[in-house]
């Protein structure tokens, strides 16, 4: 009863808050002075004292903080031919932040809505914006998602390379154009299969709005502009939005509970080709990667944020499939890559880190390349250059300064890769046990073995310590199903049933006496 | 109506179990590891058993319905059901225990381990028991200079720390999700508000690798800031942490 009342109270309060809060954009124009006060405490670090996006963090952030003096905002609902956003748009970005960037959502710390409206007023003052446009994109009659609508959208997406020119055939942002933002900074088309990187969101309405307005300050154009050859009607834009929304890769998203790469046992040979159909039945685990900002030399800008891993093993070998989205296939010396890379690229690379011995207690090697007491094995694959094929390497490390290359052929490491439409898929294969039992991890069934991954995007000038990586997770060679648990369960149930019967019988006999 | 004692006991157990699941899995969104849940439930069952069989009378009250079930011929129907359900339950439980587990091992760690008495960084030895922030005194003596120091500390923070600890200092920076253990949340009353500036100096300068074993130094992604920041920069960023969150460091005088 208590809780019921309590919940009622909450609902009532929330309603009241809604009533009072729903109008400040009209009722209470932002107080620029209060906005400035908050700005100087919370926003100045990135957006700078004069709002030019040149705070101390300035050039370390990709994308760079917005320069408010231009008055251009990426996420707006005003029609494409209005330069400036509506106040609600600015308010929304301050409240909800921009996923995939350093711009956080402020509503949990600036709980008072009026504070956020005051910030809107202050930001607008940087560009001397006054009246908001007050008009919205024409949404027409929204088209609900359906197989037909998605198919129509897919066609429009690829027609004359309308979107795929930049966003790639599969939407992974691997188009072949080199793009720049208005301030000359390098920008990449969004990977549309990764909804967590959308600055607004991947709701169809949001996607519809972005297609209609474009993204000001970047090369993402408006498709509502009748002057454009690639213009789309309102209905067509809904179809495209439904298609883009359907691209989200739900089987390859990071879930905090998934910390184990589960290798399934198979009969016969383990698949050694990335295109082997056996991989369709593997269990996928996706990990988040972060740029190496822990040791010298650090890297702050990175391009690959997740890696998906699956594995199979048999009596002798384990094969691991590593998949990650990479907009560029970095093959140094290949003219195609020189066209899109900023600098002369390095090779793309991925590496798997394993401790040399399975830890008995909780202590593991340091998560970056181990430490003096606890060495690691590093198994790497490199994409090759125009003159040399892809290659593998094995190293033992006791810290980032102590990485000792070894003979990969002797170790028995093999790899095979495939690159298609913005995704690398690399199979690495190694024997479960090696001759050098002191220096190499010997893989055994049923044990939780620490494992970590590192990834280099060569076109992003990543090499050596400049890369992205995961922390320690687990590898488990899943034991094949056995009948033991079933048999034991039957025995226990049988014994208890027998015991009960015996008790009842004994009781009845007593009763008769 | 009086609830039979046996039912009471069962309700208590079910309530506690449901409570654990509700608090951890639903409210805290942190699925409770089954090994931990089993351990808790063991103590709860033992406790309940003791309370409900406290004296002869209450034992009698608990046992009576069970006895009646077995001995009273009029309860035959009920008896058949119970005799089927109980063995099935234990069989199922055994199966759950015996089937191979693919749940990652539980790793417990101390978040704020006891500091050493001294720390060696920047080629010097610092006594953590007496170490103080050399800039703290300006808070009273020269507020303008203090504000400038805080500003410089903020610049250090935004260039180096916000990626993980977040620009709101809430431990939710853009890379926080990729780290385990997760970065500390300085807005939480349980972190810097409970610590002395000397402790922060130790934690910042020696980073994850400088932790004692009980705090799993091999897992912590906290960099060794001695390698990146000067001593002054570390003290300034500490000023910023307290200024931004509005907390005060703990000091010897108040204890």
mmCIF file with all atom_site columns, C-alpha atoms in Angstrom, chain B residues 182-252:
data_model
loop_
_atom_site.group_PDB
_atom_site.id
_atom_site.type_symbol
_atom_site.label_atom_id
_atom_site.label_alt_id
_atom_site.label_comp_id
_atom_site.label_asym_id
_atom_site.label_entity_id
_atom_site.label_seq_id
_atom_site.pdbx_PDB_ins_code
_atom_site.Cartn_x
_atom_site.Cartn_y
_atom_site.Cartn_z
_atom_site.occupancy
_atom_site.B_iso_or_equiv
_atom_site.pdbx_formal_charge
_atom_site.auth_seq_id
_atom_site.auth_comp_id
_atom_site.auth_asym_id
_atom_site.auth_atom_id
_atom_site.pdbx_PDB_model_num
ATOM 1  C CA . UNK B 1 182 ? 35.388 1.241  -14.560 1.00 0.00 ? 182 UNK B CA 1
ATOM 2  C CA . UNK B 1 183 ? 36.852 4.699  -13.888 1.00 0.00 ? 183 UNK B CA 1
ATOM 3  C CA . UNK B 1 184 ? 36.017 6.261  -10.521 1.00 0.00 ? 184 UNK B CA 1
ATOM 4  C CA . UNK B 1 185 ? 33.101 8.669  -10.238 1.00 0.00 ? 185 UNK B CA 1
ATOM 5  C CA . UNK B 1 186 ? 34.340 11.771 -8.384  1.00 0.00 ? 186 UNK B CA 1
ATOM 6  C CA . UNK B 1 187 ? 30.821 13.130 -7.981  1.00 0.00 ? 187 UNK B CA 1
ATOM 7  C CA . UNK B 1 188 ? 30.049 10.125 -5.781  1.00 0.00 ? 188 UNK B CA 1
ATOM 8  C CA . UNK B 1 189 ? 30.268 10.947 -2.096  1.00 0.00 ? 189 UNK B CA 1
ATOM 9  C CA . UNK B 1 190 ? 32.257 7.719  -1.591  1.00 0.00 ? 190 UNK B CA 1
ATOM 10 C CA . UNK B 1 191 ? 35.376 8.717  -3.519  1.00 0.00 ? 191 UNK B CA 1
ATOM 11 C CA . UNK B 1 192 ? 37.442 11.904 -3.277  1.00 0.00 ? 192 UNK B CA 1
ATOM 12 C CA . UNK B 1 193 ? 35.192 13.365 -0.568  1.00 0.00 ? 193 UNK B CA 1
ATOM 13 C CA . UNK B 1 194 ? 36.489 10.615 1.741   1.00 0.00 ? 194 UNK B CA 1
ATOM 14 C CA . UNK B 1 195 ? 40.140 10.959 0.818   1.00 0.00 ? 195 UNK B CA 1
ATOM 15 C CA . UNK B 1 196 ? 43.055 13.222 1.598   1.00 0.00 ? 196 UNK B CA 1
ATOM 16 C CA . UNK B 1 197 ? 44.912 15.132 -1.067  1.00 0.00 ? 197 UNK B CA 1
ATOM 17 C CA . UNK B 1 198 ? 48.052 13.107 -0.268  1.00 0.00 ? 198 UNK B CA 1
ATOM 18 C CA . UNK B 1 199 ? 46.127 9.936  -1.096  1.00 0.00 ? 199 UNK B CA 1
ATOM 19 C CA . UNK B 1 200 ? 45.077 11.388 -4.440  1.00 0.00 ? 200 UNK B CA 1
ATOM 20 C CA . UNK B 1 201 ? 48.682 12.418 -5.098  1.00 0.00 ? 201 UNK B CA 1
ATOM 21 C CA . UNK B 1 202 ? 49.764 8.810  -4.523  1.00 0.00 ? 202 UNK B CA 1
ATOM 22 C CA . UNK B 1 203 ? 46.966 7.376  -6.698  1.00 0.00 ? 203 UNK B CA 1
ATOM 23 C CA . UNK B 1 204 ? 47.549 9.822  -9.548  1.00 0.00 ? 204 UNK B CA 1
ATOM 24 C CA . UNK B 1 205 ? 51.350 9.718  -9.700  1.00 0.00 ? 205 UNK B CA 1
ATOM 25 C CA . UNK B 1 206 ? 51.717 5.922  -9.474  1.00 0.00 ? 206 UNK B CA 1
ATOM 26 C CA . UNK B 1 207 ? 48.482 4.985  -11.279 1.00 0.00 ? 207 UNK B CA 1
ATOM 27 C CA . UNK B 1 208 ? 47.113 1.469  -11.692 1.00 0.00 ? 208 UNK B CA 1
ATOM 28 C CA . UNK B 1 209 ? 50.492 -0.276 -11.633 1.00 0.00 ? 209 UNK B CA 1
ATOM 29 C CA . UNK B 1 210 ? 51.243 1.440  -8.286  1.00 0.00 ? 210 UNK B CA 1
ATOM 30 C CA . UNK B 1 211 ? 48.319 -0.268 -6.519  1.00 0.00 ? 211 UNK B CA 1
ATOM 31 C CA . UNK B 1 212 ? 48.905 -3.023 -3.966  1.00 0.00 ? 212 UNK B CA 1
ATOM 32 C CA . UNK B 1 213 ? 47.964 -6.557 -5.039  1.00 0.00 ? 213 UNK B CA 1
ATOM 33 C CA . UNK B 1 214 ? 44.523 -6.597 -3.368  1.00 0.00 ? 214 UNK B CA 1
ATOM 34 C CA . UNK B 1 215 ? 43.498 -3.812 -5.736  1.00 0.00 ? 215 UNK B CA 1
ATOM 35 C CA . UNK B 1 216 ? 44.472 -5.763 -8.899  1.00 0.00 ? 216 UNK B CA 1
ATOM 36 C CA . UNK B 1 217 ? 47.125 -3.395 -10.347 1.00 0.00 ? 217 UNK B CA 1
ATOM 37 C CA . UNK B 1 218 ? 47.253 -5.511 -13.520 1.00 0.00 ? 218 UNK B CA 1
ATOM 38 C CA . UNK B 1 219 ? 43.647 -4.603 -14.376 1.00 0.00 ? 219 UNK B CA 1
ATOM 39 C CA . UNK B 1 220 ? 43.435 -0.914 -13.555 1.00 0.00 ? 220 UNK B CA 1
ATOM 40 C CA . UNK B 1 221 ? 43.772 1.243  -16.668 1.00 0.00 ? 221 UNK B CA 1
ATOM 41 C CA . UNK B 1 222 ? 44.723 4.320  -14.617 1.00 0.00 ? 222 UNK B CA 1
ATOM 42 C CA . UNK B 1 223 ? 47.952 5.588  -16.195 1.00 0.00 ? 223 UNK B CA 1
ATOM 43 C CA . UNK B 1 224 ? 51.119 6.326  -14.233 1.00 0.00 ? 224 UNK B CA 1
ATOM 44 C CA . UNK B 1 225 ? 50.812 10.124 -14.384 1.00 0.00 ? 225 UNK B CA 1
ATOM 45 C CA . UNK B 1 226 ? 54.344 10.661 -13.125 1.00 0.00 ? 226 UNK B CA 1
ATOM 46 C CA . UNK B 1 227 ? 55.264 9.866  -16.739 1.00 0.00 ? 227 UNK B CA 1
ATOM 47 C CA . UNK B 1 228 ? 53.036 12.581 -18.220 1.00 0.00 ? 228 UNK B CA 1
ATOM 48 C CA . UNK B 1 229 ? 52.448 15.372 -15.705 1.00 0.00 ? 229 UNK B CA 1
ATOM 49 C CA . UNK B 1 230 ? 54.703 17.510 -13.560 1.00 0.00 ? 230 UNK B CA 1
ATOM 50 C CA . UNK B 1 231 ? 54.331 17.538 -9.799  1.00 0.00 ? 231 UNK B CA 1
ATOM 51 C CA . UNK B 1 232 ? 52.692 20.991 -9.963  1.00 0.00 ? 232 UNK B CA 1
ATOM 52 C CA . UNK B 1 233 ? 50.226 19.818 -12.579 1.00 0.00 ? 233 UNK B CA 1
ATOM 53 C CA . UNK B 1 234 ? 49.168 16.922 -10.350 1.00 0.00 ? 234 UNK B CA 1
ATOM 54 C CA . UNK B 1 235 ? 48.520 19.258 -7.396  1.00 0.00 ? 235 UNK B CA 1
ATOM 55 C CA . UNK B 1 236 ? 46.576 21.643 -9.637  1.00 0.00 ? 236 UNK B CA 1
ATOM 56 C CA . UNK B 1 237 ? 44.387 18.927 -11.098 1.00 0.00 ? 237 UNK B CA 1
ATOM 57 C CA . UNK B 1 238 ? 43.619 17.815 -7.538  1.00 0.00 ? 238 UNK B CA 1
ATOM 58 C CA . UNK B 1 239 ? 42.460 21.373 -6.763  1.00 0.00 ? 239 UNK B CA 1
ATOM 59 C CA . UNK B 1 240 ? 40.210 21.186 -9.818  1.00 0.00 ? 240 UNK B CA 1
ATOM 60 C CA . UNK B 1 241 ? 38.623 17.870 -8.769  1.00 0.00 ? 241 UNK B CA 1
ATOM 61 C CA . UNK B 1 242 ? 37.519 19.318 -5.443  1.00 0.00 ? 242 UNK B CA 1
ATOM 62 C CA . UNK B 1 243 ? 36.515 22.670 -6.850  1.00 0.00 ? 243 UNK B CA 1
ATOM 63 C CA . UNK B 1 244 ? 34.353 21.181 -9.636  1.00 0.00 ? 244 UNK B CA 1
ATOM 64 C CA . UNK B 1 245 ? 32.554 18.691 -7.415  1.00 0.00 ? 245 UNK B CA 1
ATOM 65 C CA . UNK B 1 246 ? 32.233 21.093 -4.483  1.00 0.00 ? 246 UNK B CA 1
ATOM 66 C CA . UNK B 1 247 ? 33.728 18.605 -2.025  1.00 0.00 ? 247 UNK B CA 1
ATOM 67 C CA . UNK B 1 248 ? 36.537 19.321 0.422   1.00 0.00 ? 248 UNK B CA 1
ATOM 68 C CA . UNK B 1 249 ? 39.467 17.007 0.916   1.00 0.00 ? 249 UNK B CA 1
ATOM 69 C CA . UNK B 1 250 ? 39.730 15.250 4.242   1.00 0.00 ? 250 UNK B CA 1
ATOM 70 C CA . UNK B 1 251 ? 42.520 16.619 6.335   1.00 0.00 ? 251 UNK B CA 1
ATOM 71 C CA . UNK B 1 252 ? 44.401 15.541 9.408   1.00 0.00 ? 252 UNK B CA 1
#
